[in-house]
PDB file of C-alpha atoms in Angstrom:
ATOM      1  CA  UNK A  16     148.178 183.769 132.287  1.00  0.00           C
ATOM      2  CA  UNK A  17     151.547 182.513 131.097  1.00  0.00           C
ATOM      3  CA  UNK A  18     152.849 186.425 131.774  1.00  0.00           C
ATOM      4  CA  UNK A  19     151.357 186.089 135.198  1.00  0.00           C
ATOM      5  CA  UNK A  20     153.370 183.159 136.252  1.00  0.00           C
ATOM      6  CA  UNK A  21     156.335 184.128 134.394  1.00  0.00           C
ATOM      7  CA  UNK A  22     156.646 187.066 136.888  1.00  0.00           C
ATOM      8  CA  UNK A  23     156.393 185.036 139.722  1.00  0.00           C
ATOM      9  CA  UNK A  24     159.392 183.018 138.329  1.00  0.00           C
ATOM     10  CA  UNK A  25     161.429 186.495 138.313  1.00  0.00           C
ATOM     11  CA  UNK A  26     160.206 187.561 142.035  1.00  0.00           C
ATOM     12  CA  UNK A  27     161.017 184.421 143.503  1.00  0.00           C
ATOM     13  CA  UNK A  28     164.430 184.302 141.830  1.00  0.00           C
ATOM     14  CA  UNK A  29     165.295 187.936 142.427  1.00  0.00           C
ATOM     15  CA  UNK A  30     163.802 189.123 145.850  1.00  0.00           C
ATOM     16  CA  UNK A  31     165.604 191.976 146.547  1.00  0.00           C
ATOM     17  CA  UNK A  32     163.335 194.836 148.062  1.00  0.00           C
ATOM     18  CA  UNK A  33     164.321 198.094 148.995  1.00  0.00           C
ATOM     19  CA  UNK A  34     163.044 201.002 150.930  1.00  0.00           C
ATOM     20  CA  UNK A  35     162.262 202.959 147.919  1.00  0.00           C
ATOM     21  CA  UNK A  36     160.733 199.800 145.999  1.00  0.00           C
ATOM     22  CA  UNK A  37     158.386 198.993 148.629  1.00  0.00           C
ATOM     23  CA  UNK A  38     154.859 198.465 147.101  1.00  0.00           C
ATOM     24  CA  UNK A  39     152.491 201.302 147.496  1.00  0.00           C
ATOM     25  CA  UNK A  40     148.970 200.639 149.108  1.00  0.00           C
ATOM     26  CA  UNK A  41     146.082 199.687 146.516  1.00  0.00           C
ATOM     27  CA  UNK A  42     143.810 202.551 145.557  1.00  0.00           C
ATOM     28  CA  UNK A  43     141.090 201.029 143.327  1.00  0.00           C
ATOM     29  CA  UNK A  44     139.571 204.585 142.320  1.00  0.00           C
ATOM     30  CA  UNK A  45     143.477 205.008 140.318  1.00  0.00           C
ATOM     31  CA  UNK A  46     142.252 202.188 137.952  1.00  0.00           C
ATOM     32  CA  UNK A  47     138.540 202.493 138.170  1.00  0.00           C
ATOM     33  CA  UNK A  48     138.140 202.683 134.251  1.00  0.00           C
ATOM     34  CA  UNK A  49     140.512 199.972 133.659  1.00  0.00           C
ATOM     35  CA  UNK A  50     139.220 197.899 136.783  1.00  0.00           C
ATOM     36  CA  UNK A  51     135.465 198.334 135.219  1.00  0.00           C
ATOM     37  CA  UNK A  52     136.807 197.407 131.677  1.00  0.00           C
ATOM     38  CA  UNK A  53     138.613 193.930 133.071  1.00  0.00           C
ATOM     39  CA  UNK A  54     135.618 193.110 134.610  1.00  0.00           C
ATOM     40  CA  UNK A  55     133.171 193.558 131.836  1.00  0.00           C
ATOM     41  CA  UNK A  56     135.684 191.886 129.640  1.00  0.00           C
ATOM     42  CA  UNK A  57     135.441 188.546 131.748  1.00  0.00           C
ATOM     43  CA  UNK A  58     131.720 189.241 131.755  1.00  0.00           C
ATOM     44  CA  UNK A  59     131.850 188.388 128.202  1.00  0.00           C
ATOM     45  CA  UNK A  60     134.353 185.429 128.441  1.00  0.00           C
ATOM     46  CA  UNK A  61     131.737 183.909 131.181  1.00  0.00           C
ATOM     47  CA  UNK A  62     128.852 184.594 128.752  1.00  0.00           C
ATOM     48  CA  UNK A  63     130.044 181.031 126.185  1.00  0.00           C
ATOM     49  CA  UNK A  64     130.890 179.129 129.054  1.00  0.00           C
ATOM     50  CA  UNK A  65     127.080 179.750 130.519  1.00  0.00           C
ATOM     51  CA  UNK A  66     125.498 179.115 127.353  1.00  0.00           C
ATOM     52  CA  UNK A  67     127.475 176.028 127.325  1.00  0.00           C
ATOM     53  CA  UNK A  68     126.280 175.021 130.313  1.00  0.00           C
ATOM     54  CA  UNK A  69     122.406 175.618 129.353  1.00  0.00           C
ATOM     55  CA  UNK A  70     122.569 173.280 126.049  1.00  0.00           C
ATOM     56  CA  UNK A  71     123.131 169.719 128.139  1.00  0.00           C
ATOM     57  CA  UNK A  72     119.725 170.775 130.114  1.00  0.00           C
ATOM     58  CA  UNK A  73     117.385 171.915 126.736  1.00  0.00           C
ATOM     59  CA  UNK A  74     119.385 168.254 125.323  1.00  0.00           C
ATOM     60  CA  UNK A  75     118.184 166.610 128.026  1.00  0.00           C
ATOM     61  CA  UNK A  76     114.460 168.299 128.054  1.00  0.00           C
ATOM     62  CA  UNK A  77     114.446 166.866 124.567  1.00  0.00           C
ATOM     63  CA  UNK A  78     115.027 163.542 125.385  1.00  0.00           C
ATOM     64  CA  UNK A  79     118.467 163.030 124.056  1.00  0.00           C
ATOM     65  CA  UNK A  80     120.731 160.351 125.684  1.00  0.00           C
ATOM     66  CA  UNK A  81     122.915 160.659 128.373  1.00  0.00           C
ATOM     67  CA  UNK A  82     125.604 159.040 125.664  1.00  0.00           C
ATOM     68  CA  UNK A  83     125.094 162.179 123.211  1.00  0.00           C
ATOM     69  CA  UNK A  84     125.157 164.405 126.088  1.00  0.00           C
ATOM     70  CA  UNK A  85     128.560 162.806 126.606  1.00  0.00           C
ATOM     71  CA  UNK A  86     129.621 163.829 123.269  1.00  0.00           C
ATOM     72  CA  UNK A  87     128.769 167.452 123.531  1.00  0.00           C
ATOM     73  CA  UNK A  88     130.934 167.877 127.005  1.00  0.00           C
ATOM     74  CA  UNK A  89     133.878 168.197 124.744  1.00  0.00           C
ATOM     75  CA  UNK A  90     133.137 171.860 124.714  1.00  0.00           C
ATOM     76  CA  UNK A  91     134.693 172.168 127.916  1.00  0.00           C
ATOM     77  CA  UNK A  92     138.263 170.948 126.927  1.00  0.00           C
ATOM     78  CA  UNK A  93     139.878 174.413 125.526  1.00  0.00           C
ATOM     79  CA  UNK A  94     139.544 175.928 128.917  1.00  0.00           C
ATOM     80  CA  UNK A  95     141.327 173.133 130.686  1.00  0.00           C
ATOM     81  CA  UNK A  96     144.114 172.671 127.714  1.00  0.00           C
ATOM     82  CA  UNK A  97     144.291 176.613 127.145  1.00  0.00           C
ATOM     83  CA  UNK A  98     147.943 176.348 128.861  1.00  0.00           C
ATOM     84  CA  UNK A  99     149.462 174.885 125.727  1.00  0.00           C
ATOM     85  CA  UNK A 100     148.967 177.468 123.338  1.00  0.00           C
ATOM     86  CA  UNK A 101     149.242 180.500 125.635  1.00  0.00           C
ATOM     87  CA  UNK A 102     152.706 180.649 124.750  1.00  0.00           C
ATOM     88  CA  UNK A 103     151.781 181.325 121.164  1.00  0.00           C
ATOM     89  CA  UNK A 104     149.566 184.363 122.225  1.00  0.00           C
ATOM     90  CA  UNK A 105     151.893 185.490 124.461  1.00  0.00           C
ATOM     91  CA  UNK A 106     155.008 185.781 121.797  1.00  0.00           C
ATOM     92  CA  UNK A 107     153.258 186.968 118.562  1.00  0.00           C
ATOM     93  CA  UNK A 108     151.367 189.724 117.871  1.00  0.00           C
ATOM     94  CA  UNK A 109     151.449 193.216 115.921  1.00  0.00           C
ATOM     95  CA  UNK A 110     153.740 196.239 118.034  1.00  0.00           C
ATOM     96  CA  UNK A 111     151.876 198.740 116.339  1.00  0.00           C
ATOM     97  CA  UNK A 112     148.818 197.253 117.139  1.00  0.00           C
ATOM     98  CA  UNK A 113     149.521 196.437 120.702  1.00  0.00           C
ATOM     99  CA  UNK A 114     150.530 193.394 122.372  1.00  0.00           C
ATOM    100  CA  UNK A 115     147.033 192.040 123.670  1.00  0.00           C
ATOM    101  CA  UNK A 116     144.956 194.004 121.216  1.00  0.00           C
ATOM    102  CA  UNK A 117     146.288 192.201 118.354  1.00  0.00           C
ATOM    103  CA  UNK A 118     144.526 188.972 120.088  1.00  0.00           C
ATOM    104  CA  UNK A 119     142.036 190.487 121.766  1.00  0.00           C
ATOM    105  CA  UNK A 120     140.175 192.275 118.777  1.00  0.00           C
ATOM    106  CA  UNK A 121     140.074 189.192 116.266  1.00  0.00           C
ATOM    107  CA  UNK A 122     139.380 187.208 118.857  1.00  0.00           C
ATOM    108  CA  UNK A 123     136.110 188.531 120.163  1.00  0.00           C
ATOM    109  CA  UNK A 124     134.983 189.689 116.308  1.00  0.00           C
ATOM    110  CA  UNK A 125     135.140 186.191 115.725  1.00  0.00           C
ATOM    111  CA  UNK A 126     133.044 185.460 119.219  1.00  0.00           C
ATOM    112  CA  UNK A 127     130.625 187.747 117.772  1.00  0.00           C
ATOM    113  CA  UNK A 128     130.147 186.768 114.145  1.00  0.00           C
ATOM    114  CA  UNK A 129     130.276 182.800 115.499  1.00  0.00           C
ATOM    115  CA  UNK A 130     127.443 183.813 118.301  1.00  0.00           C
ATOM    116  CA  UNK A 131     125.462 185.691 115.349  1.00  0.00           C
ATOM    117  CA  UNK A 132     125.972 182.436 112.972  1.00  0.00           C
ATOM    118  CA  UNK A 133     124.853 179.864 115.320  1.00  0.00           C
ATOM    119  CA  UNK A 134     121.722 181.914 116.462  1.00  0.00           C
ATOM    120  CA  UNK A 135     120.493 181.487 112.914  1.00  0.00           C
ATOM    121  CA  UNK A 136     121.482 177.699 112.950  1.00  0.00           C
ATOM    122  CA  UNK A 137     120.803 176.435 116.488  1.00  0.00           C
ATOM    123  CA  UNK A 138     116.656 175.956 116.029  1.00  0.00           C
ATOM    124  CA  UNK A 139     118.146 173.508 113.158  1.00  0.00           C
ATOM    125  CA  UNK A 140     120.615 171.578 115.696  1.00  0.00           C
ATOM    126  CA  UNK A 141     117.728 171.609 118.613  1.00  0.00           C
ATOM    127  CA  UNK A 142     115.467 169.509 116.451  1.00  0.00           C
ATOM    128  CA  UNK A 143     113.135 172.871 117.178  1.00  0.00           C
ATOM    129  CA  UNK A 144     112.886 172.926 112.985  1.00  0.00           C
ATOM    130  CA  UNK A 145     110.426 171.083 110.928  1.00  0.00           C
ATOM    131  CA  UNK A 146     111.956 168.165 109.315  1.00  0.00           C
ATOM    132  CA  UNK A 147     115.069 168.566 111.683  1.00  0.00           C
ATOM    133  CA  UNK A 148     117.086 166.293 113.454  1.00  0.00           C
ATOM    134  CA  UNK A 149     118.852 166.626 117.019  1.00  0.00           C
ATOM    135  CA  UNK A 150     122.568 167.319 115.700  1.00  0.00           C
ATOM    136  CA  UNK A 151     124.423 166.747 119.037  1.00  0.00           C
ATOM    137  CA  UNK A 152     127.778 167.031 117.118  1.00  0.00           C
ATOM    138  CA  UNK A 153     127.523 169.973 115.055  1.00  0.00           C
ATOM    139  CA  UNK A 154     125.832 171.389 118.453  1.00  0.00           C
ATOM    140  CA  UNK A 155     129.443 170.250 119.558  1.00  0.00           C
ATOM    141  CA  UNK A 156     131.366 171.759 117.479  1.00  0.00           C
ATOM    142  CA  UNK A 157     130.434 175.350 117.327  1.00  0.00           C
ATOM    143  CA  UNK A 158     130.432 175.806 121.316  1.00  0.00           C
ATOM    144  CA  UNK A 159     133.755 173.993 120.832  1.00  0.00           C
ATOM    145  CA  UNK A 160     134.964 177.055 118.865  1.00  0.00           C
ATOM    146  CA  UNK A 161     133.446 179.422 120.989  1.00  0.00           C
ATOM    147  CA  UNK A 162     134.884 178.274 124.484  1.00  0.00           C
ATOM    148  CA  UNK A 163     138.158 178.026 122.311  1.00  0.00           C
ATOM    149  CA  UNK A 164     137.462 181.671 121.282  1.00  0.00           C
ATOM    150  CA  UNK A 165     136.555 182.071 124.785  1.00  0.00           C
ATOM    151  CA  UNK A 166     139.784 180.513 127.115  1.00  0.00           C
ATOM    152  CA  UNK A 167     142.370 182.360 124.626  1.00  0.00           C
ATOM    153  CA  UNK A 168     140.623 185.535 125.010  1.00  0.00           C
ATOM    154  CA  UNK A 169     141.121 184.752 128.687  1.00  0.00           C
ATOM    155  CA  UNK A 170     144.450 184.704 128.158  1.00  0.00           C
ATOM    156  CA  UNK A 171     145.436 187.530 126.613  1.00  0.00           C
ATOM    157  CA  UNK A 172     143.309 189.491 129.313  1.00  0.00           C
ATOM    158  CA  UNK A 173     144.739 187.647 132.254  1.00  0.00           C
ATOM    159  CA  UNK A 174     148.049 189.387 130.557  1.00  0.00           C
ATOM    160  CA  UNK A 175     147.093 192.507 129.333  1.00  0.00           C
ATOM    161  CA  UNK A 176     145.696 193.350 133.484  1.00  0.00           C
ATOM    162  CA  UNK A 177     149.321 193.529 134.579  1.00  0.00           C
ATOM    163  CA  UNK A 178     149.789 196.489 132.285  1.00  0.00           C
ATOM    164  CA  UNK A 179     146.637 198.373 131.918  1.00  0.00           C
ATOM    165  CA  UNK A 180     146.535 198.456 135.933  1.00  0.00           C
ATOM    166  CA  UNK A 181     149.331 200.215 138.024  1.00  0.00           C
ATOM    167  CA  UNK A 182     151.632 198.378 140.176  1.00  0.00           C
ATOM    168  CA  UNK A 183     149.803 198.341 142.945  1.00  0.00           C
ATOM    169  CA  UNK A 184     146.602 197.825 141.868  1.00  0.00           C
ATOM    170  CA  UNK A 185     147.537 194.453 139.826  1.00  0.00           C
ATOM    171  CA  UNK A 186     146.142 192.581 142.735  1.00  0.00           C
ATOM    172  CA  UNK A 187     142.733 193.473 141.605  1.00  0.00           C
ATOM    173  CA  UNK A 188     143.180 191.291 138.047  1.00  0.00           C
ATOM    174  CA  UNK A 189     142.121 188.060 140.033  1.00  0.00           C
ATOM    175  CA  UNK A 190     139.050 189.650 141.265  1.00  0.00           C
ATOM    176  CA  UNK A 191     137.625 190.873 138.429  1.00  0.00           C
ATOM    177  CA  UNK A 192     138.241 187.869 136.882  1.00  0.00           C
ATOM    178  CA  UNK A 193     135.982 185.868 139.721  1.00  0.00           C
ATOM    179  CA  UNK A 194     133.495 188.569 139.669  1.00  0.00           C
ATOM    180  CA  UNK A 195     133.048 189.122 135.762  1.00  0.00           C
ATOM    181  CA  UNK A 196     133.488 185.554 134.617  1.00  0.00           C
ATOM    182  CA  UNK A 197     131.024 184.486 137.487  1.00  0.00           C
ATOM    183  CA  UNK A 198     128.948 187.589 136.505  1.00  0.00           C
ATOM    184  CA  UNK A 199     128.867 186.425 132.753  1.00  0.00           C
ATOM    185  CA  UNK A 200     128.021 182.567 133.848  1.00  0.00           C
ATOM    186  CA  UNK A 201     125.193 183.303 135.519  1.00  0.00           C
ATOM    187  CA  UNK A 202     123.235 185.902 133.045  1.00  0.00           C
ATOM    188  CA  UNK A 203     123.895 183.029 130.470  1.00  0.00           C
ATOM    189  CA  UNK A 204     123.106 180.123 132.830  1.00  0.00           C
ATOM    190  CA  UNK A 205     120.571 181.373 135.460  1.00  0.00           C
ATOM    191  CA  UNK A 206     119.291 184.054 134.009  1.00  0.00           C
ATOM    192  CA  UNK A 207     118.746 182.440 130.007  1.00  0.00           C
ATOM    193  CA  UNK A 208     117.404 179.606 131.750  1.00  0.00           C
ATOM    194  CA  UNK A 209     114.588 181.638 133.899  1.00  0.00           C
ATOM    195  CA  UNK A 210     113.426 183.553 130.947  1.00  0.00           C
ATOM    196  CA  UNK A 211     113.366 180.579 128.455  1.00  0.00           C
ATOM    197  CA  UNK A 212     111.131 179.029 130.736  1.00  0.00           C
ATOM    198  CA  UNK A 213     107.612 179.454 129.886  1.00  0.00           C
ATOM    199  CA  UNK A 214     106.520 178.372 133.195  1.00  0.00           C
ATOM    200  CA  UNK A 215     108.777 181.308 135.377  1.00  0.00           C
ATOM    201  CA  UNK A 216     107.521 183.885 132.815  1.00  0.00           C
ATOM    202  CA  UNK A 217     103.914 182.998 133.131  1.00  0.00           C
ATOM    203  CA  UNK A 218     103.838 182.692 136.733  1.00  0.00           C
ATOM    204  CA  UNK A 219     106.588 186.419 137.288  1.00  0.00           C
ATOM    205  CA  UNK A 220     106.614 188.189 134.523  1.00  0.00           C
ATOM    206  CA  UNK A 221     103.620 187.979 132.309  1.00  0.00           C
ATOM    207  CA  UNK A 222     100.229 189.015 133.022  1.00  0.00           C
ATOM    208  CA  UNK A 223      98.524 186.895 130.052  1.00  0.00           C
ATOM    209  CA  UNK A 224     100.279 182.686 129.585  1.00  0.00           C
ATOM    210  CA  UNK A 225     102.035 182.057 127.281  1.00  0.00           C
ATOM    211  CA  UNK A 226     103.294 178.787 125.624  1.00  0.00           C
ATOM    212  CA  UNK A 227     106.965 180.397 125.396  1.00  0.00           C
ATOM    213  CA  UNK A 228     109.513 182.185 127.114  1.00  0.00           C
ATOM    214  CA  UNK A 229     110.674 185.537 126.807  1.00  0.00           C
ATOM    215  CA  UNK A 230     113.386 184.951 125.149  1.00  0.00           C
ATOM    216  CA  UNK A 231     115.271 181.720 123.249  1.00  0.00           C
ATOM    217  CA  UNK A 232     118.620 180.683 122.773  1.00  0.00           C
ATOM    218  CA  UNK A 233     118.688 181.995 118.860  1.00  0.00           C
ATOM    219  CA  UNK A 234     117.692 185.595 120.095  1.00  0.00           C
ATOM    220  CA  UNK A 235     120.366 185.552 123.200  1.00  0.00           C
ATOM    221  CA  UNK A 236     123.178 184.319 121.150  1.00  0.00           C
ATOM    222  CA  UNK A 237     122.331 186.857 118.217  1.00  0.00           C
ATOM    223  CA  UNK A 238     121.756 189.987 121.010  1.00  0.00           C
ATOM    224  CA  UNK A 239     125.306 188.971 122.861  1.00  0.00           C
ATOM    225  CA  UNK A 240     126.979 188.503 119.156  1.00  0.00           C
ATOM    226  CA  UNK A 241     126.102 191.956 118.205  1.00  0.00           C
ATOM    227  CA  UNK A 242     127.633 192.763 121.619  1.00  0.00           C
ATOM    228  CA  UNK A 243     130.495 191.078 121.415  1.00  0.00           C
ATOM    229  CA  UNK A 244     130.994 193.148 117.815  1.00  0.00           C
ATOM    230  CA  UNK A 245     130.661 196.798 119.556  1.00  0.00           C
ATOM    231  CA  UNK A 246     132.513 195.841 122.854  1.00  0.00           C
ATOM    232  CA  UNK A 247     135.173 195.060 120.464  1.00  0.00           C
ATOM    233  CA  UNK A 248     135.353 197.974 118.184  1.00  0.00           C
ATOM    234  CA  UNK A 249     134.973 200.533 121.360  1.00  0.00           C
ATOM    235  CA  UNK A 250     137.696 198.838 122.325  1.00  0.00           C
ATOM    236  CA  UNK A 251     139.861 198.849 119.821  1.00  0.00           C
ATOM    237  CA  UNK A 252     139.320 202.541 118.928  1.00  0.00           C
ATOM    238  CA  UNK A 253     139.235 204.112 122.416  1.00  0.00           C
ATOM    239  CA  UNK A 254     141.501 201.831 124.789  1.00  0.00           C
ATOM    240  CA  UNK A 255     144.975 202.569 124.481  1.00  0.00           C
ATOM    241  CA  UNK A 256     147.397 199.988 125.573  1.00  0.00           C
ATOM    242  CA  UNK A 257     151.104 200.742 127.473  1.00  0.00           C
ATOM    243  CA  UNK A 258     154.017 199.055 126.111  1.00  0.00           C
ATOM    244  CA  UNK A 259     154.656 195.780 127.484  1.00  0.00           C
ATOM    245  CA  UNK A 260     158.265 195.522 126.294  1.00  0.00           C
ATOM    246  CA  UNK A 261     159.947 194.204 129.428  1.00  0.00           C
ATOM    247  CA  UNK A 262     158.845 190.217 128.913  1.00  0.00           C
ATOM    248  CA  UNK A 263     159.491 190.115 125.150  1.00  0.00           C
ATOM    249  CA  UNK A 264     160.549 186.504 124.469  1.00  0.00           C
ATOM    250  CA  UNK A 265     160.365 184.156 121.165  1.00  0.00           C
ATOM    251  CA  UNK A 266     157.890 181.373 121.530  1.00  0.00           C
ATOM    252  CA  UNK A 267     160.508 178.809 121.882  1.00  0.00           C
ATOM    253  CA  UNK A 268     162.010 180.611 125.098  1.00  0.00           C
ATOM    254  CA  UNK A 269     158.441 180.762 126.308  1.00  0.00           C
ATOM    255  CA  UNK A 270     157.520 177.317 126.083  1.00  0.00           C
ATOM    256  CA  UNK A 271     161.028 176.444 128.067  1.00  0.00           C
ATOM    257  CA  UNK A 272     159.912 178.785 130.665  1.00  0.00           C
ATOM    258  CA  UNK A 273     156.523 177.860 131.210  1.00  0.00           C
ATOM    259  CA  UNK A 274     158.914 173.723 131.445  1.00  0.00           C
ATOM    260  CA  UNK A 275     160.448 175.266 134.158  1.00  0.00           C
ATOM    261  CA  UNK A 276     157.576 176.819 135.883  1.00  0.00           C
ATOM    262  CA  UNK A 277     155.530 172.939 135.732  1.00  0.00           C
ATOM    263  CA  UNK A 278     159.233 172.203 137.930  1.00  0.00           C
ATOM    264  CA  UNK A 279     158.975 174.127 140.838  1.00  0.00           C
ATOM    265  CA  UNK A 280     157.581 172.458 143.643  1.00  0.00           C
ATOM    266  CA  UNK A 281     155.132 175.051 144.693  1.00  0.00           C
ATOM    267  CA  UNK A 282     153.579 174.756 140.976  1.00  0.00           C
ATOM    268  CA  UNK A 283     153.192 171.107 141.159  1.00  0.00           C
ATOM    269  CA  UNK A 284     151.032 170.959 144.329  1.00  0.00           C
ATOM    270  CA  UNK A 285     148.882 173.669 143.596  1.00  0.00           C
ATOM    271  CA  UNK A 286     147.850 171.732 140.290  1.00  0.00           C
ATOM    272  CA  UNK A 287     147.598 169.112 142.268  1.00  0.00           C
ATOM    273  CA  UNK A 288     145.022 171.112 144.340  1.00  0.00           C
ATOM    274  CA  UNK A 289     143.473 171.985 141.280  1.00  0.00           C
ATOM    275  CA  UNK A 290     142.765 168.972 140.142  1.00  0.00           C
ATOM    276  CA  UNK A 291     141.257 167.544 143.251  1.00  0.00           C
ATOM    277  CA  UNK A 292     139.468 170.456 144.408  1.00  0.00           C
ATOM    278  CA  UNK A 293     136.163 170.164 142.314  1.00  0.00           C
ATOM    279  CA  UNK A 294     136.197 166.406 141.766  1.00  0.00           C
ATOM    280  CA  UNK A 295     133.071 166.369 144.377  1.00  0.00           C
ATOM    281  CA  UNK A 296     131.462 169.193 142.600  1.00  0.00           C
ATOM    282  CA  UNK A 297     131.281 167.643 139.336  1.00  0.00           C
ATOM    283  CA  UNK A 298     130.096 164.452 140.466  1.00  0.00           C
ATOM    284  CA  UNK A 299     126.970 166.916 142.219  1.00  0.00           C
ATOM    285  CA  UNK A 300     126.770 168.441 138.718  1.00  0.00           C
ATOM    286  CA  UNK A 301     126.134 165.243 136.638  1.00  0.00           C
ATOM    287  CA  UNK A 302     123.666 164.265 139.462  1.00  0.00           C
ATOM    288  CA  UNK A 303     122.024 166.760 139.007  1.00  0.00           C
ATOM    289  CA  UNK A 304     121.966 166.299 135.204  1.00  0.00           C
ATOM    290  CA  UNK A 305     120.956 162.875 135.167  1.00  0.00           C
ATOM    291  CA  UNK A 306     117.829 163.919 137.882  1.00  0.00           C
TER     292      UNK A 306
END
């Protein structure tokens, strides 16, 4: 992300097109493979941020407060704060590794193994245990590390598109991030939610009732943990990543860029725009909550 505006720093200060620099037309079938992989990789960045989203709904269908509820909204924060440390992901890593590999690979093994940990622990933080209390905090916590896991693997992603696809083809980065991350929302939202429902299975998909769904939160966490952990490793063995030597700056210099990006007028209304844009839509999604 911090790459991304970078560059448009250097093409507003240096505008200088020629004949032969003129962009080429976009030809998606160039970059399917890479197009495909971007996609799938916000896929699994949307899939935290939808579980996420189901937990305040199975708190509330336990009968937890609304002032718990409040606590575990927390999770949301590393998405929204992800700026200040992108500079950090953006000026260390391994060069025999690869710039966004050496982010990218922890990263998601750690998505996995934390996905495969709490799917043995969240029956215990539901309540859903014998003996066992609601823990709204710990609940908390560990999609707290996840979306954190989650918005820096965003990052390095959102950088590593303007070198895995060609020149003209970087255009396409911004829609497979709307496409995967919306893509990876709702199989963990809308489509967890449908088949955890006893009531949608028994009346679409099962011939005989049942008192449960067809699946629960421990089993999707643990089935999307193990897929986080071969994603990763295919990933790491097969994909080969281009140098990205041209932006190499020390994290200091990066931080007193991205300063002077938050300057420029053109930066400062679109976060305004950002910030006011969905003010309506979360006041419809608390409604909703609270219904």
């Amino acid at each position: 992300m911090l790459t991304m505006l970078r560059k448009a720093v250097c093409d507003q200060e240096s505008f200088e097109l020629s004949v032969e620099d003129t962009p080429k037309a976009s030809n998606w079938r160039k970059d399917r493979g890479s197009i495909f992989l971007l996609t799938f990789l916000y896929v699994l960045q949307g899939i935290p941020l939808g579980l996420a989203g189901t937990v305040p709904i199975l708190l509330q269908g336990l009968g937890v407060s609304y002032k718990e509820q409040a606590v575990f909204s927390f999770v949301y924060w590393p998405f929204a704060i992800k700026l200040l440390w992108a500079p950090i992901v953006d000026s260390f890593y391994f060069p025999a590794f690869g710039r966004r590999k050496s982010w990218l690979i922890p990263t998601q093994y750690l998505l996995g193994i934390f996905m495969i940990l709490l799917s043995y622990n969240v029956s215990h933080l539901l309540g859903q245990s014998e003996g066992q209390k609601i823990n709204v905090f710990a609940l908390m916590v560990y999609f707290f590390i996840l979306n954190l896991l989650a918005a820096t693997q965003d990052i390095v992603v959102d950088g590593w598109a303007l070198t895995m696809l060609s020149r003209e083809n970087v255009g396409f980065a911004s829609t497979c991030n709307a496409i995967g991350q919306t893509a990876g929302y709702f199989i963990a939202f809308t489509i967890f939610m449908a088949l955890e429902s006893a009531d949608f299975c028994n009346s679409y998909l099962r011939f005989t009732p049942c008192n449960a769904g067809i699946v629960d939160l421990a089993g999707f966490l643990y089935f999307w943990g193990i897929l986080f952990l071969v994603v990763t490793t295919l990933v790491g063995i097969f994909k080969k990543e281009q140098s990205d030597s041209s932006t190499q700056n020390g994290v200091i210099d990066a931080y007193r860029q991205l300063y002077q990006i938050t300057k420029l007028p053109a930066i400062r209304i679109y976060v305004l725009a950002i910030l006011s844009s969905k003010v309506y839509m979360y006041w419809v999604c608390h409604i909703v909550y609270l219904c």
